[in-house]
Amino acid sequence: MLHHLSLGVHSLDRAVVFYDAAMAALGYARVWSDIRPGEPGQAVGYGLPGGGDKLAIKELGVAAHPPGPGFHIAFAASSRAAVDRFHAAALAAGGTDNGAPGLRAQYGPDYYAAFVIDPDGHRIEAVFKWPA
């Protein structure tokens, strides 16, 4: 149903450090860039290598605000190890822990996830939903 999502960020430079690391840990890549230092409207897109974007990050400066409570984005992981790598990479790249990797029985017996808040306050998750 969804083609892609866009998130507004204060600083594209800071955001790409975070998203390049977090997305790479899940096997995703920056698939396009519109980076023009000092100019407004810069953006990058992430998705499967060689494919189109599923997530766009757009620099909005002080106008950028994360959505309110209850909103988050969950990214599909290929394994529990990928969830672990995502969490570690996201924290190392400036994210804030919002739930360490582990099983979340309240969502299902095999729901393995980690939760992070990006440097702009967006809540993101990596999830793998198959038996170990």
Coordinates of N, CA, C and O in Angstrom, one line a residue:
M1 N 0.8 -1.2 0.0 CA 0.0 0.0 0.0 C 0.9 1.3 0.0 O 0.6 2.2 -0.7
L2 N 1.9 1.3 0.8 CA 2.8 2.5 0.9 C 3.9 2.4 -0.2 O 4.5 1.4 -0.4
H3 N 4.1 3.6 -0.8 CA 5.2 3.7 -1.8 C 6.5 4.1 -1.1 O 7.5 3.5 -1.3
H4 N 6.4 5.1 -0.2 CA 7.5 5.5 0.6 C 7.1 6.4 1.7 O 5.9 6.9 1.6
L5 N 7.9 6.7 2.7 CA 7.7 7.6 3.7 C 8.8 8.7 3.7 O 9.9 8.4 3.3
S6 N 8.4 9.9 4.1 CA 9.4 11.0 4.2 C 9.5 11.5 5.6 O 8.4 11.7 6.2
L7 N 10.7 11.8 6.1 CA 10.9 12.3 7.4 C 11.6 13.7 7.2 O 12.6 13.7 6.5
G8 N 11.2 14.7 7.9 CA 11.9 16.0 7.9 C 12.9 16.0 9.1 O 12.6 15.5 10.2
V9 N 14.1 16.5 8.8 CA 15.2 16.5 9.8 C 15.7 18.0 9.8 O 15.6 18.7 8.9
H10 N 16.3 18.3 11.0 CA 17.0 19.6 11.1 C 18.2 19.7 10.3 O 18.4 20.7 9.6
S11 N 19.1 18.7 10.3 CA 20.4 18.7 9.6 C 20.5 17.4 8.8 O 20.6 16.3 9.3
L12 N 20.6 17.6 7.4 CA 20.8 16.4 6.6 C 22.1 15.7 6.9 O 22.2 14.5 6.9
D13 N 23.2 16.6 7.1 CA 24.5 16.0 7.4 C 24.4 15.0 8.6 O 25.0 13.9 8.5
R14 N 23.8 15.5 9.7 CA 23.7 14.6 10.9 C 22.8 13.4 10.6 O 23.1 12.3 11.0
A15 N 21.7 13.6 9.9 CA 20.7 12.5 9.6 C 21.4 11.4 8.7 O 21.1 10.2 9.0
V16 N 22.2 11.8 7.7 CA 22.7 10.8 6.9 C 23.8 9.9 7.6 O 23.9 8.7 7.3
V17 N 24.5 10.5 8.5 CA 25.4 9.7 9.4 C 24.6 8.6 10.1 O 25.0 7.4 10.1
F18 N 23.5 9.0 10.7 CA 22.6 8.1 11.4 C 22.0 7.0 10.5 O 22.1 5.8 10.7
Y19 N 21.3 7.5 9.4 CA 20.5 6.6 8.6 C 21.4 5.7 7.7 O 21.1 4.6 7.4
D20 N 22.6 6.2 7.2 CA 23.5 5.4 6.5 C 23.9 4.2 7.3 O 23.9 3.1 6.9
A21 N 24.2 4.4 8.6 CA 24.7 3.3 9.5 C 23.5 2.4 9.8 O 23.6 1.2 9.7
A22 N 22.4 3.0 10.3 CA 21.2 2.1 10.7 C 20.7 1.3 9.6 O 20.4 0.1 9.7
M23 N 20.5 1.9 8.4 CA 19.9 1.2 7.3 C 20.9 0.1 6.7 O 20.5 -1.0 6.4
A24 N 22.2 0.4 6.7 CA 23.2 -0.5 6.2 C 23.2 -1.8 7.1 O 23.3 -2.9 6.6
A25 N 22.9 -1.6 8.4 CA 22.9 -2.8 9.3 C 21.7 -3.7 9.0 O 21.7 -4.9 9.3
L26 N 20.7 -3.2 8.3 CA 19.5 -4.0 7.9 C 19.6 -4.4 6.4 O 18.7 -5.1 5.9
G27 N 20.7 -4.1 5.7 CA 20.8 -4.5 4.3 C 20.3 -3.5 3.4 O 20.2 -3.7 2.2
Y28 N 19.9 -2.3 3.8 CA 19.4 -1.2 3.0 C 20.5 -0.3 2.6 O 21.5 -0.2 3.3
A29 N 20.3 0.6 1.6 CA 21.3 1.5 1.2 C 20.7 2.8 0.8 O 19.5 2.9 0.5
R30 N 21.6 3.8 0.7 CA 21.2 5.1 0.2 C 21.0 4.9 -1.3 O 22.0 4.6 -2.0
V31 N 19.9 5.1 -1.9 CA 19.6 4.8 -3.3 C 19.6 6.0 -4.2 O 19.6 5.9 -5.4
W32 N 19.5 7.2 -3.5 CA 19.6 8.4 -4.3 C 20.0 9.5 -3.3 O 19.7 9.4 -2.1
S33 N 20.6 10.6 -3.8 CA 21.0 11.7 -3.0 C 20.8 13.0 -3.8 O 21.1 13.1 -5.0
D34 N 20.2 14.0 -3.1 CA 20.1 15.3 -3.6 C 20.8 16.3 -2.6 O 20.1 16.9 -1.8
I35 N 22.1 16.3 -2.6 CA 22.8 17.0 -1.6 C 23.5 18.2 -2.3 O 24.3 18.0 -3.2
R36 N 23.1 19.4 -1.8 CA 23.6 20.7 -2.4 C 24.0 21.5 -1.2 O 23.1 22.3 -0.7
P37 N 25.2 21.4 -0.6 CA 25.6 22.1 0.6 C 25.2 23.6 0.6 O 25.4 24.3 -0.4
G38 N 24.5 24.0 1.7 CA 24.1 25.4 1.8 C 22.8 25.7 1.1 O 22.3 26.8 1.3
E39 N 22.2 24.8 0.4 CA 20.9 25.1 -0.3 C 19.8 24.4 0.4 O 20.0 23.3 1.0
P40 N 18.6 25.0 0.4 CA 17.4 24.3 1.0 C 16.9 23.1 0.2 O 17.2 23.0 -1.0
G41 N 16.1 22.3 0.9 CA 15.5 21.2 0.2 C 16.3 20.0 -0.1 O 15.9 19.2 -1.0
Q42 N 17.4 19.8 0.5 CA 18.3 18.7 0.3 C 17.6 17.4 0.8 O 16.8 17.5 1.8
A43 N 17.9 16.3 0.2 CA 17.2 15.0 0.6 C 18.1 13.8 0.2 O 18.9 13.9 -0.7
V44 N 17.8 12.7 0.8 CA 18.3 11.4 0.4 C 17.2 10.4 0.5 O 16.3 10.5 1.3
G45 N 17.4 9.3 -0.2 CA 16.4 8.2 -0.1 C 17.1 6.8 0.1 O 18.2 6.6 -0.3
Y46 N 16.4 6.0 0.9 CA 17.0 4.7 1.3 C 16.0 3.6 0.8 O 14.8 3.8 0.8
G47 N 16.6 2.4 0.4 CA 15.8 1.3 0.0 C 16.7 0.1 -0.2 O 17.9 0.1 0.2
L48 N 16.2 -0.9 -0.9 CA 17.1 -2.0 -1.2 C 18.1 -1.6 -2.3 O 17.8 -0.8 -3.2
P49 N 19.3 -2.1 -2.2 CA 20.3 -1.7 -3.2 C 19.8 -2.0 -4.6 O 19.3 -3.0 -4.9
G50 N 20.0 -1.0 -5.4 CA 19.6 -1.1 -6.8 C 18.1 -0.8 -7.1 O 17.6 -0.8 -8.2
G51 N 17.4 -0.5 -6.0 CA 15.9 -0.3 -6.1 C 15.6 1.1 -5.8 O 16.4 2.0 -5.7
G52 N 14.3 1.4 -5.7 CA 13.8 2.7 -5.4 C 13.8 3.0 -3.9 O 14.0 2.0 -3.1
D53 N 13.5 4.2 -3.5 CA 13.5 4.5 -2.1 C 12.2 4.1 -1.4 O 11.1 4.1 -2.1
K54 N 12.3 3.7 -0.2 CA 11.1 3.4 0.7 C 11.1 4.4 1.8 O 10.1 4.6 2.4
L55 N 12.2 5.1 2.1 CA 12.3 6.1 3.1 C 13.1 7.3 2.5 O 14.2 7.1 2.0
A56 N 12.5 8.5 2.6 CA 13.2 9.7 2.2 C 13.4 10.6 3.4 O 12.6 10.7 4.3
I57 N 14.6 11.1 3.5 CA 15.0 12.1 4.6 C 15.2 13.4 4.0 O 16.0 13.6 3.0
K58 N 14.4 14.4 4.4 CA 14.4 15.7 3.8 C 14.8 16.8 4.9 O 14.3 16.8 6.0
E59 N 15.8 17.6 4.5 CA 16.2 18.7 5.4 C 15.2 19.8 5.4 O 14.9 20.4 4.4
L60 N 14.7 20.1 6.6 CA 13.7 21.2 6.8 C 14.2 22.2 7.8 O 13.5 23.2 8.1
G61 N 15.4 22.1 8.4 CA 15.9 23.0 9.4 C 15.0 23.1 10.6 O 14.5 22.0 11.0
V62 N 14.8 24.3 11.1 CA 14.0 24.4 12.4 C 12.5 24.0 12.2 O 11.8 23.8 13.2
A63 N 12.0 23.9 11.0 CA 10.7 23.5 10.8 C 10.4 22.0 11.0 O 9.3 21.5 11.1
A64 N 11.5 21.2 11.1 CA 11.4 19.8 11.3 C 10.9 19.4 12.7 O 11.5 19.9 13.6
H65 N 9.9 18.6 12.7 CA 9.4 18.1 14.0 C 9.0 16.7 13.9 O 8.3 16.3 12.9
P66 N 9.3 15.8 14.8 CA 8.9 14.4 14.7 C 7.4 14.3 15.0 O 6.8 15.1 15.7
P67 N 6.7 13.3 14.4 CA 5.3 13.1 14.8 C 5.1 12.8 16.2 O 6.1 12.5 16.9
G68 N 3.9 13.0 16.7 CA 3.6 12.8 18.1 C 3.6 11.4 18.6 O 3.9 10.4 17.9
P69 N 3.2 11.2 19.9 CA 3.2 9.8 20.5 C 2.3 8.9 19.7 O 1.3 9.3 19.1
G70 N 2.7 7.6 19.6 CA 2.0 6.6 18.9 C 2.5 6.4 17.5 O 2.2 5.3 16.9
F71 N 3.3 7.3 17.0 CA 3.8 7.1 15.6 C 5.2 6.5 15.7 O 6.1 7.0 16.4
H72 N 5.5 5.5 14.9 CA 6.9 5.0 14.7 C 6.9 4.3 13.4 O 5.9 4.0 12.8
I73 N 8.1 4.1 12.9 CA 8.4 3.3 11.7 C 9.1 2.1 12.0 O 10.1 2.1 12.7
A74 N 8.6 0.9 11.5 CA 9.2 -0.4 11.7 C 9.8 -0.8 10.4 O 9.1 -0.9 9.4
F75 N 11.1 -1.1 10.5 CA 11.8 -1.6 9.3 C 12.0 -3.1 9.4 O 12.3 -3.7 10.5
A76 N 11.8 -3.8 8.3 CA 11.9 -5.3 8.3 C 13.4 -5.7 8.3 O 14.2 -5.1 7.6
A77 N 13.7 -6.6 9.2 CA 15.1 -7.1 9.4 C 15.1 -8.6 8.8 O 14.1 -9.3 8.8
S78 N 16.2 -9.0 8.3 CA 16.3 -10.3 7.7 C 16.6 -11.4 8.8 O 16.6 -12.6 8.4
S79 N 17.0 -11.0 10.0 CA 17.3 -12.0 11.0 C 17.4 -11.3 12.4 O 17.4 -10.0 12.4
R80 N 17.5 -12.0 13.4 CA 17.6 -11.4 14.8 C 19.0 -10.7 14.8 O 19.1 -9.7 15.5
A81 N 20.0 -11.3 14.2 CA 21.3 -10.7 14.2 C 21.3 -9.3 13.5 O 22.0 -8.4 14.0
A82 N 20.5 -9.2 12.5 CA 20.3 -7.9 11.8 C 19.7 -6.9 12.7 O 20.1 -5.7 12.8
V83 N 18.7 -7.3 13.6 CA 18.1 -6.4 14.5 C 19.2 -5.9 15.5 O 19.2 -4.8 15.9
D84 N 20.0 -6.9 16.0 CA 21.1 -6.5 16.9 C 22.0 -5.5 16.3 O 22.4 -4.5 16.9
R85 N 22.4 -5.8 15.0 CA 23.3 -4.9 14.3 C 22.7 -3.5 14.1 O 23.4 -2.5 14.3
F86 N 21.4 -3.4 13.8 CA 20.7 -2.2 13.7 C 20.8 -1.4 14.9 O 21.1 -0.2 14.9
H87 N 20.5 -2.0 16.1 CA 20.5 -1.3 17.3 C 21.9 -0.7 17.7 O 22.0 0.4 18.0
A88 N 22.9 -1.6 17.5 CA 24.2 -1.1 17.8 C 24.7 0.0 16.9 O 25.3 1.0 17.4
A89 N 24.4 -0.1 15.6 CA 24.8 0.9 14.6 C 24.1 2.2 14.9 O 24.7 3.3 14.8
A90 N 22.8 2.1 15.2 CA 22.0 3.3 15.4 C 22.5 4.1 16.6 O 22.6 5.3 16.6
L91 N 22.8 3.4 17.7 CA 23.3 4.0 18.9 C 24.7 4.6 18.7 O 24.9 5.8 19.1
A92 N 25.5 3.9 17.9 CA 26.9 4.4 17.7 C 26.8 5.7 16.8 O 27.8 6.5 16.8
A93 N 25.8 5.8 16.0 CA 25.6 6.9 15.0 C 24.8 8.1 15.6 O 24.4 8.9 14.8
G94 N 24.5 8.1 16.9 CA 23.8 9.2 17.5 C 22.4 9.0 17.9 O 21.8 9.9 18.4
G95 N 21.9 7.8 17.8 CA 20.5 7.5 18.2 C 20.5 7.2 19.7 O 21.5 7.1 20.4
T96 N 19.2 7.2 20.2 CA 19.0 7.0 21.6 C 18.2 5.7 21.8 O 17.2 5.4 21.1
D97 N 18.7 4.9 22.7 CA 18.0 3.6 23.0 C 16.6 3.8 23.4 O 16.3 4.6 24.3
N98 N 15.6 3.1 22.8 CA 14.2 3.1 23.2 C 13.7 1.7 23.4 O 12.5 1.5 23.4
G99 N 14.6 0.7 23.5 CA 14.2 -0.7 23.7 C 15.2 -1.6 23.1 O 15.3 -1.7 21.9
A100 N 16.0 -2.2 24.0 CA 17.1 -3.1 23.5 C 16.6 -4.3 22.7 O 15.4 -4.6 22.8
P101 N 17.4 -4.9 21.8 CA 17.0 -6.0 21.1 C 16.5 -7.1 22.0 O 17.1 -7.4 23.0
G102 N 15.4 -7.8 21.6 CA 14.8 -8.9 22.3 C 13.5 -9.3 21.9 O 12.9 -8.6 21.0
L103 N 13.0 -10.4 22.4 CA 11.6 -10.8 22.1 C 10.6 -9.9 22.7 O 10.8 -9.4 23.8
R104 N 9.5 -9.7 22.0 CA 8.4 -8.9 22.5 C 7.2 -9.8 22.4 O 6.4 -9.8 21.5
A105 N 7.0 -10.6 23.5 CA 5.9 -11.6 23.5 C 4.6 -11.0 23.4 O 3.6 -11.6 22.8
Q106 N 4.4 -9.7 23.8 CA 3.1 -9.1 23.6 C 2.7 -8.9 22.2 O 1.5 -8.7 21.9
Y107 N 3.6 -9.0 21.2 CA 3.3 -8.8 19.8 C 3.3 -10.2 19.1 O 3.0 -10.2 17.9
G108 N 3.7 -11.2 19.8 CA 3.8 -12.5 19.2 C 5.0 -13.3 19.7 O 5.9 -12.7 20.1
P109 N 4.9 -14.6 19.6 CA 5.9 -15.5 20.2 C 7.3 -15.3 19.6 O 8.3 -15.6 20.2
D110 N 7.4 -14.9 18.3 CA 8.6 -14.8 17.6 C 9.0 -13.3 17.2 O 9.9 -13.1 16.4
Y111 N 8.3 -12.4 17.8 CA 8.5 -11.0 17.5 C 9.8 -10.5 18.2 O 9.8 -10.2 19.3
Y112 N 10.9 -10.3 17.4 CA 12.2 -9.9 17.9 C 12.4 -8.5 17.3 O 12.4 -8.3 16.1
A113 N 12.6 -7.5 18.2 CA 12.7 -6.2 17.8 C 13.7 -5.3 18.7 O 14.0 -5.7 19.8
A114 N 14.0 -4.2 18.1 CA 14.8 -3.2 18.9 C 14.2 -1.8 18.5 O 13.8 -1.6 17.3
F115 N 14.3 -0.9 19.4 CA 13.7 0.4 19.2 C 14.7 1.5 19.5 O 15.4 1.4 20.5
V116 N 14.7 2.5 18.6 CA 15.7 3.6 18.7 C 15.0 4.9 18.4 O 14.0 4.9 17.6
I117 N 15.5 6.0 19.0 CA 15.0 7.3 18.6 C 16.2 8.0 17.8 O 17.3 8.1 18.3
D118 N 15.9 8.5 16.6 CA 16.9 9.1 15.8 C 17.3 10.4 16.4 O 16.6 11.0 17.3
P119 N 18.4 11.1 15.8 CA 18.8 12.4 16.4 C 17.8 13.5 16.3 O 17.9 14.5 17.0
D120 N 16.7 13.3 15.5 CA 15.7 14.3 15.3 C 14.4 14.0 16.1 O 13.4 14.7 16.0
G121 N 14.4 12.9 16.8 CA 13.3 12.5 17.6 C 12.3 11.5 17.0 O 11.3 11.2 17.6
H122 N 12.6 11.0 15.8 CA 11.7 10.0 15.2 C 11.9 8.7 15.8 O 13.1 8.3 16.0
R123 N 10.9 8.0 16.1 CA 10.9 6.7 16.7 C 11.0 5.6 15.6 O 10.1 5.6 14.8
I124 N 12.0 4.8 15.7 CA 12.1 3.7 14.6 C 12.4 2.4 15.3 O 12.9 2.3 16.4
E125 N 12.1 1.4 14.6 CA 12.2 0.0 15.1 C 12.7 -0.9 14.0 O 12.5 -0.6 12.8
A126 N 13.4 -1.9 14.3 CA 13.8 -3.0 13.4 C 13.2 -4.3 14.0 O 13.2 -4.5 15.2
V127 N 12.5 -5.1 13.1 CA 11.8 -6.2 13.6 C 12.0 -7.4 12.7 O 12.1 -7.3 11.5
F128 N 12.1 -8.6 13.3 CA 12.2 -9.9 12.7 C 11.2 -10.8 13.3 O 11.2 -10.9 14.6
K129 N 10.2 -11.4 12.6 CA 9.1 -12.1 13.1 C 9.1 -13.6 12.9 O 8.0 -14.2 12.7
W130 N 10.2 -14.2 12.8 CA 10.3 -15.7 12.5 C 11.0 -16.4 13.6 O 11.8 -15.8 14.3
P131 N 10.8 -17.7 13.8 CA 11.5 -18.4 14.9 C 13.0 -18.3 14.7 O 13.5 -18.2 13.5
A132 N 13.8 -18.3 15.7 CA 15.2 -18.2 15.7 C 15.8 -19.4 14.9 O 15.3 -20.5 14.8

